[in-house]
XYZ file of C-alpha atoms in Angstrom:
608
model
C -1.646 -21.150 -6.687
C -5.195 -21.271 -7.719
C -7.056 -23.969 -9.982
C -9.037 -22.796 -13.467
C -10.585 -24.463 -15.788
C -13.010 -23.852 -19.015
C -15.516 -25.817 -21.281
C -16.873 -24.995 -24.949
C -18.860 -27.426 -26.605
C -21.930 -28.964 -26.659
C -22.812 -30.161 -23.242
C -23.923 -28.231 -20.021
C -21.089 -27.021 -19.102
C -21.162 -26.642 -15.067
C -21.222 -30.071 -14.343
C -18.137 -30.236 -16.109
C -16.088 -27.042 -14.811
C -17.148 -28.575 -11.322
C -16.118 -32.492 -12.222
C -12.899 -30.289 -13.489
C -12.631 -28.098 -10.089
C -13.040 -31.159 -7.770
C -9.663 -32.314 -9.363
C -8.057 -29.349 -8.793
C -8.959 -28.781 -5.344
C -5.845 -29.366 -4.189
C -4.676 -26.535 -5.862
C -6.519 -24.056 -3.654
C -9.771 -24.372 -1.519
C -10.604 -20.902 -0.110
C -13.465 -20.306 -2.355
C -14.634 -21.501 -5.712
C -16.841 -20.111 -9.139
C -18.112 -20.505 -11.787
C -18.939 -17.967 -14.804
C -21.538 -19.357 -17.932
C -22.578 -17.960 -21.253
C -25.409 -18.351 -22.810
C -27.867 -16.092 -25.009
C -28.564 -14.017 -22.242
C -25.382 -13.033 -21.315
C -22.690 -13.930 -18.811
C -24.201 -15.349 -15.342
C -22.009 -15.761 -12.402
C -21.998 -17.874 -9.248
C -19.157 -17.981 -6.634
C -19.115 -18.219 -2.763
C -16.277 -18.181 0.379
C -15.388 -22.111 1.117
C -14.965 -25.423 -0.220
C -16.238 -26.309 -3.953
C -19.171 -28.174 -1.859
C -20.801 -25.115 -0.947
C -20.408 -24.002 -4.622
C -22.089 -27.169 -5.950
C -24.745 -26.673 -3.740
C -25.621 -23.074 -4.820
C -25.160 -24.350 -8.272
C -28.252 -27.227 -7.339
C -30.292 -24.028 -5.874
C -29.646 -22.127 -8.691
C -28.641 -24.017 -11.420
C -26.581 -22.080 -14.541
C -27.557 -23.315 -17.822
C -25.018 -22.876 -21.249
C -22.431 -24.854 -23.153
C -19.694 -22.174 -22.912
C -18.182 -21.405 -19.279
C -14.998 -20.675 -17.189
C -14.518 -21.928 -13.223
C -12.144 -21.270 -10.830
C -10.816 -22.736 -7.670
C -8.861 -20.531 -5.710
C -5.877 -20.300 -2.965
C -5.774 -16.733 -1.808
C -3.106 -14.275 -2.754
C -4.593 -10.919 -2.421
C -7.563 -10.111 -0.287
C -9.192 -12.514 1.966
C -11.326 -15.374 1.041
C -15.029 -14.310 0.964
C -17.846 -14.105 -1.809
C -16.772 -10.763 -3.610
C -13.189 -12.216 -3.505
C -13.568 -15.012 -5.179
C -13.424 -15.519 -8.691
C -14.548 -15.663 -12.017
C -13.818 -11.495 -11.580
C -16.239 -9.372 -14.296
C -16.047 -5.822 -15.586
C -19.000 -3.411 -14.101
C -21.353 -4.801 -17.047
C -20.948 -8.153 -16.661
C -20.229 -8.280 -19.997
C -16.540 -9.975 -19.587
C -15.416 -12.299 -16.868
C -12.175 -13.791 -16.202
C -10.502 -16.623 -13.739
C -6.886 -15.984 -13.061
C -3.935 -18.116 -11.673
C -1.118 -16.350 -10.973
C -0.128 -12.875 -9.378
C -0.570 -9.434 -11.324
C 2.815 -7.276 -9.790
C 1.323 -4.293 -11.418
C -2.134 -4.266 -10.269
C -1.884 -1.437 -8.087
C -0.415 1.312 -11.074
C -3.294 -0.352 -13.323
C -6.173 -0.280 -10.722
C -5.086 3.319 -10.631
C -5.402 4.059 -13.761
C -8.515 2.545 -14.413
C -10.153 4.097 -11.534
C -8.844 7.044 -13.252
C -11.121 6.317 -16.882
C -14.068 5.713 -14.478
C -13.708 1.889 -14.002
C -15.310 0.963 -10.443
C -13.967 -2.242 -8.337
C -15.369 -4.396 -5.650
C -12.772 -6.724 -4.223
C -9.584 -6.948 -3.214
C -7.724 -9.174 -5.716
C -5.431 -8.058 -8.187
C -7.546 -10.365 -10.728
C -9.875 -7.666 -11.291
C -8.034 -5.212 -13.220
C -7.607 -7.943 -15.781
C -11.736 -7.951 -17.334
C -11.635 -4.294 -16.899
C -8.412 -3.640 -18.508
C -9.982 -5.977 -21.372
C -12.892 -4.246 -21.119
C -10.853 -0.748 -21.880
C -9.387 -2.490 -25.187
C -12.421 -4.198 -26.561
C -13.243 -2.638 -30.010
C -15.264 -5.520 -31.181
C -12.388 -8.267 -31.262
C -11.904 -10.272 -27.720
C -8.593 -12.061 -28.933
C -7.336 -8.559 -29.509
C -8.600 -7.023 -26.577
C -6.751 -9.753 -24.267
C -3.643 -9.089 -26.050
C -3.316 -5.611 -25.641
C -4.331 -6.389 -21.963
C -1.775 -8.718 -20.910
C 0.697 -6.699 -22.737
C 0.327 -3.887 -20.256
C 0.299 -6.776 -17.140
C 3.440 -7.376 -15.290
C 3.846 -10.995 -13.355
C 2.255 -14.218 -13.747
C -0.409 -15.344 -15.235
C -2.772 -18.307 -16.604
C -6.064 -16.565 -17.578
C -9.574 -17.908 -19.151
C -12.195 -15.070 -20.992
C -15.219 -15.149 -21.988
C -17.708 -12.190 -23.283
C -21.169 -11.742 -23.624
C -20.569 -10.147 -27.176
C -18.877 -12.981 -28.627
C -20.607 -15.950 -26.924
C -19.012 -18.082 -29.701
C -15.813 -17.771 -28.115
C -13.496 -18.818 -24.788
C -9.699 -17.056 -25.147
C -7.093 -18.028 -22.535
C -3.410 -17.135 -22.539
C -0.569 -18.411 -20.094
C 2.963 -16.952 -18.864
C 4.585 -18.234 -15.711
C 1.609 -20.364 -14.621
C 0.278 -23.306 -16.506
C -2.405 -23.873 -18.692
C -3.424 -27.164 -21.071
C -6.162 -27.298 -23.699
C -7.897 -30.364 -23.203
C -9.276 -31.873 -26.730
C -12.703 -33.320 -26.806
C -15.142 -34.735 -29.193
C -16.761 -31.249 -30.675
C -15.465 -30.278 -27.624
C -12.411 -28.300 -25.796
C -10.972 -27.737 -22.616
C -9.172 -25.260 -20.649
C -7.060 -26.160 -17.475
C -4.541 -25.343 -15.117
C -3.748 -28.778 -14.736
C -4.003 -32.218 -16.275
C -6.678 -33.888 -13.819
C -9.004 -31.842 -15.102
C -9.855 -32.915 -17.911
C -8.933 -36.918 -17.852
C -12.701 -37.805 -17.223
C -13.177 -36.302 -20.713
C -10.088 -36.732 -22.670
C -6.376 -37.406 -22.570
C -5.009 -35.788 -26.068
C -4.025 -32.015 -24.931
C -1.861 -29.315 -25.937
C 0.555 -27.904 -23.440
C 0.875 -24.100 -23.511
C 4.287 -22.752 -23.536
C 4.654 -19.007 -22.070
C 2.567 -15.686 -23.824
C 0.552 -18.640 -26.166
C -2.899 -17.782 -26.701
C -5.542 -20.046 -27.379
C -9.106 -20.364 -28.994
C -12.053 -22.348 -27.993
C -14.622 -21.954 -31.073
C -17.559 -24.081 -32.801
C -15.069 -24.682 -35.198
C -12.434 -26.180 -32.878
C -8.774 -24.530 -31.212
C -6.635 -21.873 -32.474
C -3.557 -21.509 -31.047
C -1.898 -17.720 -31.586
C 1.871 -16.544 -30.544
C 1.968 -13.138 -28.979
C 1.990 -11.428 -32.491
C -1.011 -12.890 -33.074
C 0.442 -15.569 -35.242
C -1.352 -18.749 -35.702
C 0.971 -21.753 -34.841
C 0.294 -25.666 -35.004
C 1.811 -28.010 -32.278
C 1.352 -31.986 -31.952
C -1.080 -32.814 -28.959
C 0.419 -34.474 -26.117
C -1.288 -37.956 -25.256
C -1.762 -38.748 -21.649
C -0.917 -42.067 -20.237
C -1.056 -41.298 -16.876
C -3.430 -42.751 -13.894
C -5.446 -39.547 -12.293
C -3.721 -39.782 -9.046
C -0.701 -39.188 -11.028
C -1.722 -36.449 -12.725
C -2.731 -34.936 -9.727
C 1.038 -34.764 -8.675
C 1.902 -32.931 -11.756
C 3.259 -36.148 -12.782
C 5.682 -36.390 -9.803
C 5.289 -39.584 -7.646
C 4.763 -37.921 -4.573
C 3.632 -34.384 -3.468
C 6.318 -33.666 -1.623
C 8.766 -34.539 -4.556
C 6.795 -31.646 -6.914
C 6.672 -29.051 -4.092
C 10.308 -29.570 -3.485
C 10.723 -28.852 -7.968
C 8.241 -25.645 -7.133
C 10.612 -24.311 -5.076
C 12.438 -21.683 -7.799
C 8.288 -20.093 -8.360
C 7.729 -20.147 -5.267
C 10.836 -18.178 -4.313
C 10.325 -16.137 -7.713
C 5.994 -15.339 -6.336
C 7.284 -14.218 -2.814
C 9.254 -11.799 -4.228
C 7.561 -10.740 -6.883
C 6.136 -7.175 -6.364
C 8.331 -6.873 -3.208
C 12.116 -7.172 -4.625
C 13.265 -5.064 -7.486
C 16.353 -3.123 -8.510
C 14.014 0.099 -9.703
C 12.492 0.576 -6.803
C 12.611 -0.094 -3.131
C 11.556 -2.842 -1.201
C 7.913 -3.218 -0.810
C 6.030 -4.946 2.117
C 2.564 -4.820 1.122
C 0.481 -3.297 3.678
C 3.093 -2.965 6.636
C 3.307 0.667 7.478
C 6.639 0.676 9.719
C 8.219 3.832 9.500
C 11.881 5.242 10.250
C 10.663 6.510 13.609
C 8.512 3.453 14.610
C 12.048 1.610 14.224
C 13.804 3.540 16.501
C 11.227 2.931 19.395
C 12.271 -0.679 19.442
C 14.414 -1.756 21.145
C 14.587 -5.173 20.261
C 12.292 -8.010 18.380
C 11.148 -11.241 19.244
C 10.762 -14.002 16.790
C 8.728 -16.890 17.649
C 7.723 -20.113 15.585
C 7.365 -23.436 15.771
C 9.303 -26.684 13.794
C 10.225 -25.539 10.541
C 8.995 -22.087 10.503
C 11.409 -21.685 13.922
C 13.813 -23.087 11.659
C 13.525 -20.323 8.975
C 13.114 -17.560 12.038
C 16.368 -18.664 13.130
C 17.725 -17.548 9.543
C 16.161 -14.305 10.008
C 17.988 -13.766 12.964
C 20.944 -13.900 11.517
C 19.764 -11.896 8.220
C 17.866 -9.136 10.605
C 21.071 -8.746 12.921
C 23.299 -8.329 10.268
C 21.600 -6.237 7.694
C 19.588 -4.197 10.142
C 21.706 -4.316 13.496
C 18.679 -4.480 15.459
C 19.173 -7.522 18.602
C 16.918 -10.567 17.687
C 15.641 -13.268 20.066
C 14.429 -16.341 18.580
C 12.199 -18.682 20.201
C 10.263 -21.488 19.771
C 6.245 -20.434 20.622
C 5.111 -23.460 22.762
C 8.026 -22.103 25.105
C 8.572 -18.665 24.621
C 4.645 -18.217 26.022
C 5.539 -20.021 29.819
C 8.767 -18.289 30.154
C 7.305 -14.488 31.045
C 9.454 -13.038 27.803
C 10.059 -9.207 28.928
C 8.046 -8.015 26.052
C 6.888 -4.251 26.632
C 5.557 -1.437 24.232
C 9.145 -1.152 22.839
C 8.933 -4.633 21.842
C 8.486 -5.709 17.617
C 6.839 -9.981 17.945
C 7.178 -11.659 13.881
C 5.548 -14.947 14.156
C 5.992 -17.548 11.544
C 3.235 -19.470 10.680
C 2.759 -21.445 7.453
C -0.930 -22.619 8.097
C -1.482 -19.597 10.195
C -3.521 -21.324 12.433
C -1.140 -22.687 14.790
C -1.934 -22.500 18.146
C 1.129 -22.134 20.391
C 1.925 -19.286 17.811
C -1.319 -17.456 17.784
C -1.231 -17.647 21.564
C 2.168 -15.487 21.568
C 0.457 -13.303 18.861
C -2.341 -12.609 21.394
C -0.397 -12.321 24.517
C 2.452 -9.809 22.902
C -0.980 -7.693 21.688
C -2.076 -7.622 25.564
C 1.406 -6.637 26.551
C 1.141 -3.794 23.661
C 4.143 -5.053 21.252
C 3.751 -4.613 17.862
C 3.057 -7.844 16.062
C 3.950 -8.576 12.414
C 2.827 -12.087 11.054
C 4.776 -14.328 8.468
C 1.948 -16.912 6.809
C 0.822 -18.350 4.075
C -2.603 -18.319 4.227
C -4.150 -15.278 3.372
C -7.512 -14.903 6.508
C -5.447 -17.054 8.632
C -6.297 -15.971 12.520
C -2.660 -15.160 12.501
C -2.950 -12.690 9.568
C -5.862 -11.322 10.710
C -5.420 -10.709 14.261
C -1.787 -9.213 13.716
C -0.548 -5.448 13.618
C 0.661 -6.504 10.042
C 1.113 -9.167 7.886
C 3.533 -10.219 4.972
C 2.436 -13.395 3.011
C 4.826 -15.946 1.554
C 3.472 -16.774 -1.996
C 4.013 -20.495 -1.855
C 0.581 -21.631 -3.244
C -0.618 -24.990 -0.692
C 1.462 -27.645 0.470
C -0.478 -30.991 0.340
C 2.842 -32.987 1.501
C 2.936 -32.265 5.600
C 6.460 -31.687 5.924
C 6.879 -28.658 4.700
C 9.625 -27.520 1.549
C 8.519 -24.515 -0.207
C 6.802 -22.868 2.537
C 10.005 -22.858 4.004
C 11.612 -21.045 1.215
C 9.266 -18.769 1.130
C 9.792 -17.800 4.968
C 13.188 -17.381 4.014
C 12.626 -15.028 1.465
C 10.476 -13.359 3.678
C 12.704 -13.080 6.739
C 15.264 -11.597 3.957
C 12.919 -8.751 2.743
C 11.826 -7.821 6.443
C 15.932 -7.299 7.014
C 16.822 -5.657 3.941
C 13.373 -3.213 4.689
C 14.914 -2.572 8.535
C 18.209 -1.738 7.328
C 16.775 0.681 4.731
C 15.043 2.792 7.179
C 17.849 2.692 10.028
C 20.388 3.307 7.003
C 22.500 0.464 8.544
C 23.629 -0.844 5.055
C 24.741 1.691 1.930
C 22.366 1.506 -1.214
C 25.050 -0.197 -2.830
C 24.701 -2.151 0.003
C 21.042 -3.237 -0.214
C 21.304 -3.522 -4.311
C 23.831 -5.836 -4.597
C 21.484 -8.132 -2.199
C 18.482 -7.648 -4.221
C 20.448 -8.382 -7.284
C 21.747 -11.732 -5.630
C 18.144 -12.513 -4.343
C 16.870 -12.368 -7.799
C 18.827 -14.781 -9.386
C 17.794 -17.334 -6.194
C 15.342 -18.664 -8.370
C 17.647 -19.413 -11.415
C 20.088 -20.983 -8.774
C 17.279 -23.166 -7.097
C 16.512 -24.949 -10.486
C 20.809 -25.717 -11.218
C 20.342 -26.906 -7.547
C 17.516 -29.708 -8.183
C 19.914 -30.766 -10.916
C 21.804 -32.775 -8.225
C 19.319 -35.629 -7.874
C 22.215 -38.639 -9.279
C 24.455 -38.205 -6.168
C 21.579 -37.564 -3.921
C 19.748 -41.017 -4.685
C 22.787 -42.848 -4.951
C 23.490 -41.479 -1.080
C 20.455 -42.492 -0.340
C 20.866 -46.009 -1.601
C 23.632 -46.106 0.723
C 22.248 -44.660 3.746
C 18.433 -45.750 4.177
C 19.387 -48.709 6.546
C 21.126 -46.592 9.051
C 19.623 -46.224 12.888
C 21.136 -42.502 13.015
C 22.662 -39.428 11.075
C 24.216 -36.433 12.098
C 23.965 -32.817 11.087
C 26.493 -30.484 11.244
C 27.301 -26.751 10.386
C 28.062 -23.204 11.556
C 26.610 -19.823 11.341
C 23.880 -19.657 8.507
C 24.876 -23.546 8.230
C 23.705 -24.761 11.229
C 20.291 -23.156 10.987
C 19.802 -24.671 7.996
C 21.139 -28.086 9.242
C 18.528 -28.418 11.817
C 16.155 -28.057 9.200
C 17.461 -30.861 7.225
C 17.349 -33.326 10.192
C 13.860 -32.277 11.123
C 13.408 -33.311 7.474
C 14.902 -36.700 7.831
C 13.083 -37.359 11.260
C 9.865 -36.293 10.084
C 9.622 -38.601 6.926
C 12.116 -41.176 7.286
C 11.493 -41.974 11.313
C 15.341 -42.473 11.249
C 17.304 -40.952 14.574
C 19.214 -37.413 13.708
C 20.651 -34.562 15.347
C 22.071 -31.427 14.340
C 25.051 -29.949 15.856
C 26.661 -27.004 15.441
C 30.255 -27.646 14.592
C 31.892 -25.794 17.382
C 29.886 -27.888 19.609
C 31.537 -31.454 18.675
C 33.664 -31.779 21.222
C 31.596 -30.110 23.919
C 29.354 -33.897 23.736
C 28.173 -34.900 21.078
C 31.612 -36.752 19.254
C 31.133 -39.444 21.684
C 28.368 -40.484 19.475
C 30.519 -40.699 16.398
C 31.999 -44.108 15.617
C 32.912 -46.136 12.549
C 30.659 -45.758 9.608
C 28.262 -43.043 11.270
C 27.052 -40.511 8.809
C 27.589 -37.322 8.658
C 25.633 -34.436 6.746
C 28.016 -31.813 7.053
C 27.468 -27.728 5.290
C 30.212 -25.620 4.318
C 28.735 -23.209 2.440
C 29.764 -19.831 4.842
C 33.017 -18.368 3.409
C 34.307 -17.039 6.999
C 33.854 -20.238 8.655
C 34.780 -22.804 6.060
C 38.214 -23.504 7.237
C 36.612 -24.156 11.094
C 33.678 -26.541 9.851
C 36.192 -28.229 7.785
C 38.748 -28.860 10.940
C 35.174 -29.858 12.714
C 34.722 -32.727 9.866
C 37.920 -33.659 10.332
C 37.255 -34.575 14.078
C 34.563 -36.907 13.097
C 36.304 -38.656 10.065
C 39.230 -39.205 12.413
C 36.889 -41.133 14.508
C 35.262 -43.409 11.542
C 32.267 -41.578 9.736
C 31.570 -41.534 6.426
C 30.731 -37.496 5.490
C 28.679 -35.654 2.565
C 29.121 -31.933 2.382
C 27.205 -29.462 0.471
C 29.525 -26.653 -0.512
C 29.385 -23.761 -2.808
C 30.926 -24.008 -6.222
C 34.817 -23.598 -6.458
C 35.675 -25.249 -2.951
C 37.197 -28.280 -4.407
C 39.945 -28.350 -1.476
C 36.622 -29.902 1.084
C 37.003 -32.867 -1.283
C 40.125 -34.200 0.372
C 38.109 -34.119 4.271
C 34.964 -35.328 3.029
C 33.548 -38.772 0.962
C 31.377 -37.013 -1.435
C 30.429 -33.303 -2.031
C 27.152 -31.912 -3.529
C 28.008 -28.421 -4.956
C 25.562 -25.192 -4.735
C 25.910 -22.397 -7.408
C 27.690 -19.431 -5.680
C 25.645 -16.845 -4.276
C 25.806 -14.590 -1.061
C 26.742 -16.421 1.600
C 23.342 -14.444 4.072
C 21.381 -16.269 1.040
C 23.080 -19.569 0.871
C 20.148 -21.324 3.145
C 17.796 -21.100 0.133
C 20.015 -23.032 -1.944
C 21.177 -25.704 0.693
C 18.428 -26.887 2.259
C 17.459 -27.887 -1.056
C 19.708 -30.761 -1.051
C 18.754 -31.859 2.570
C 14.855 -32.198 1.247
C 16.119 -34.568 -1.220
C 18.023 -36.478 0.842
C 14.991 -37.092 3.081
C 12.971 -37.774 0.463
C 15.149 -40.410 -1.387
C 15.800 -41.904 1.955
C 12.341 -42.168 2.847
C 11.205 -43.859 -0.586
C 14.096 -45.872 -0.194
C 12.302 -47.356 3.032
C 8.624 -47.729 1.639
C 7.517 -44.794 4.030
C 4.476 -42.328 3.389
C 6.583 -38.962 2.457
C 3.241 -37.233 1.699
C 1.490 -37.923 5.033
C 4.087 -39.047 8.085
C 2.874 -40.939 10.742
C 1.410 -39.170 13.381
C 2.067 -35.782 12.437
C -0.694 -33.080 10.609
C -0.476 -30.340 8.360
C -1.978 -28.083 10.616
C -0.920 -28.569 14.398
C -4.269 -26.311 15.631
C -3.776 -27.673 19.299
C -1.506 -26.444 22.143
């Protein structure tokens, strides 16, 4: 998730794409640019870091014009660093582009291009976009861009300008967002709403494959046939801060609703029923897989949480043993790694330490080490054997949602890769999982739909001193994610049990009115975890379940049920922990807490 914006009108227009960037910092921060026409063509400025170091280049070497495109960006392909970053030109300088979003077929086009002589410098997928523009331009830029995105498969929100029609900014959206802010003999491009407050509040919002216009004469807005259409502005009432959050009240709440794109991004590229699966740059072959003889996962807090899940997913699928362990232990406990030996660590940030400790010690002991993140030049991904990134875009709220998602996905397309190349699932097999994996993110958004019975539970259940977790298989993974959740943001007392372990302890704890979070989403163990929520409504609690769709019969053991759309039951943890977010969410609101910043907890946890 990157931030863009664009300015045509009569003022200098980088003060205002950085005024516009600083509000959409939040969106990414691994480098920043700008790109400004004026009569002497297209002059670009863009460096590694925060937008600080850009604004100081900028008062260096100031860039002078009243037409111009910026970019803040969150890296998705290719490190951050200078020739990175964005705007992105062709050779001549004669187009440049920012991009938000993810080009899937970058790699066929990049080809190709490099085939009709185009040259490129960076890393990005962004940079076939000016040059496939460049390929199409006949003298029209609104036509050029259309023929471009036409041949572009993924996401995209993208801003254009060209030194041969200076006159003219063109920007066109699918999948990501884009608004056209409306000024005074003025006009605005954004990826979000913040941007442009400062200068006005009347905007357009773009709907998918809409093109727009920025001209002297004002905005055109074109359908994909070219087609001009007319829609009624949209009239902001909201404070900044607000608009910040997408207008969500928290961030937490609108990374938990980014969920289905974020699920959608990580797979994009990687997941597809036409081809097989595809994990970027990690070159693990069929024979490589049969020297190992067993793999170690290690994480900590919620990405253990999500390497638990791809235990499960990795022993099933591929059949290859699994030991999951949490990093800040697994590093004292002399693991019996060897040369045989395949380490994933999880890392969202990919800078923490107990994790890049195991990284480094596996390395010594000469395992091969494959790292989960999602920060693209995180020490983790860069000091790793191999890396897969989860496409989550930044998490402002520190407990994490989406990230977690994403390492879901992740752990899902490492399994289904393994049991490819050790042929321990049929291709029938493996595409009726990719098929079920694609419709995750379709099954994520019927899942927020819940939200009445989740807040009304909530109302119920804020004052309580303790809650309870419980679930099997797949389900109890998942449950210890969803008390972490409550613990983190609430401050209220949980566990999570699995349910075969009630009466091994833990029921003494039960008593009259205790609450129970109970999941019952895995087919071959439903009928146990419902004899295990028996034993604690026997003994006085009050129960929720989340279930799949079509088990009406839990309704008789439990008080309420929240109901997931069917899907696999290996891919049910996407679509339950869902639920659990919101319940720790509504629960913390309910008590006046901080969801976006805990108390004494960090984003980051960069210390042993």
């Amino acid at each position: 998730m990157c931030g863009i914006v664009g300015y045509f009108g009569l003022r200098e227009a980088a003060p205002l794409l950085i005024d516009g960037l600083q509000k959409l910092e939040y969106r990414g921060y691994d480098s920043a640019g700008v790109a400004i026409s004026n009569e002497e063509g297209i002059k670009v400025s863009k460096c590694k870091g925060r937008l600080a170091n850009l604004e100081s280049k900028l008062i260096e070497t100031p860039l002078k014009g009243n037409v111009g495109i910026g970019h803040t960006r969150w890296a998705t392909h290719g490190e951050p660093s200078d020739v990175n970053s964005h705007p992105h030109s062709n050779s001549k300088i004669s187009i440049s582009v920012v991009h938000n979003g993810i080009i899937e077929n970058y790699l066929k086009l990049r080809e190709w291009l490099i085939s009709k002589g185009y040259e490129f410098l960076s890393e990005t997928d962004t940079e076939v976009i000016p040059n496939l523009i460049d390929y199409y331009y006949e003298g029209n830029l609104i036509e050029a861009v259309m023929k471009a995105v036409s041949s572009m498969e993924g996401s995209y929100a993208i801003g254009v300008i060209c030194s041969k029609e200076p006159d003219k900014l063109v920007a066109v959206r699918k999948d990501s967002p884009l608004i056209v802010g409306l000024g005074k003999n003025e006009s605005f491009i954004a990826s979000d709403i913040p941007a442009v407050l400062n200068h006005t509040r009347d905007i357009y919002l773009l709907e998918d494959k809409e093109f727009v216009v920025l001209t002297q004469q004002g905005v055109t807005l074109l359908n994909e046939m070219g087609e001009e259409i007319t829609k009624e502005p949209y009239h902001v009432t909201w404070n900044a801060d607000a608009a910040e959050k997408g207008g969500y009240e928290d961030f937490m709440l609108k990374e938990i609703h980014e969920q289905p794109k974020a699920i959608k991004d990580t797979m994009a590229s990687r997941i597809s029923l036409d081809h097989d699966i595809i994990l970027d740059k990690i070159t693990i072959t069929k024979e490589n897989l049969k020297e190992i003889d067993r793999i170690f996962m290690v994480a900590c807090g919620t990405a253990y949480h999500a390497a638990v899940v791809g235990k499960y997913a990795i022993e099933k699928l591929a059949k290859i043993p699994v030991e999951v362990d949490i990093a800040s232990e697994f590093r004292y406990r002399e693991p019996l790694i060897t040369e045989k030996s395949l380490v994933i660590v999880v890392s969202q940030s990919g800078e923490t330490a107990d994790t890049l400790a195991v990284l480094r010690d596996s390395k010594k002991k000469g395992a091969r080490v494959i790292a989960v993140t999602n920060v693209v030049g995180s020490s983790v991904s860069r000091e790793a054997d191999d890396v897969l990134y989860t496409w989550a875009g930044p998490e402002i709220a520190v407990a994490s949602t989406k990230a977690y998602v994403t390492q879901l996905i992740a752990m899902y397309i490492i399994a289904l890769h393994f049991a490819a190349l050790k042929e321990s699932l049929s291709s029938e097999e493996i595409y009726d999982i990719k098929k079920a994996m694609l419709e995750l993110p379709t099954l994520a958004e019927e899942t927020l739909e819940n939200k009445d019975v989740l807040q009304k539970f909530a109302d119920q259940t804020y004052m309580e001193r303790d809650m309870f977790f419980l679930g099997r298989g797949l389900d109890y993974a998942v449950s210890m994610e969803g008390s972490l959740k409550l613990k983190e943001i609430s401050y209220i007392h949980s566990e999570a049990y699995a349910g075969g372990e009630l009466k091994h302890g833990p029921i003494a704890l039960i008593e009259k009115g205790t609450v129970v979070i109970a999941c019952v989403t895995q087919s071959y163990l439903a009928d146990k975890m419902v004899s295990n929520i028996k034993e604690v409504v026997t003994r006085g609690a009050k129960v929720i379940a989340i279930a799949l769709e079509g088990n009406t019969d839990i309704e008789k053991s439990v008080d309420s049920v929240i109901y997931l759309p069917k899907t696999l039951d290996i891919l049910t943890p996407v679509l339950s922990v869902i639920p659990l977010q919101l319940i720790a969410y509504y629960v913390a609101k309910q008590k006046a807490c901080d969801v976006d910043k805990p108390r004494n907890l960090a984003k980051s946890v960069t210390v042993e």
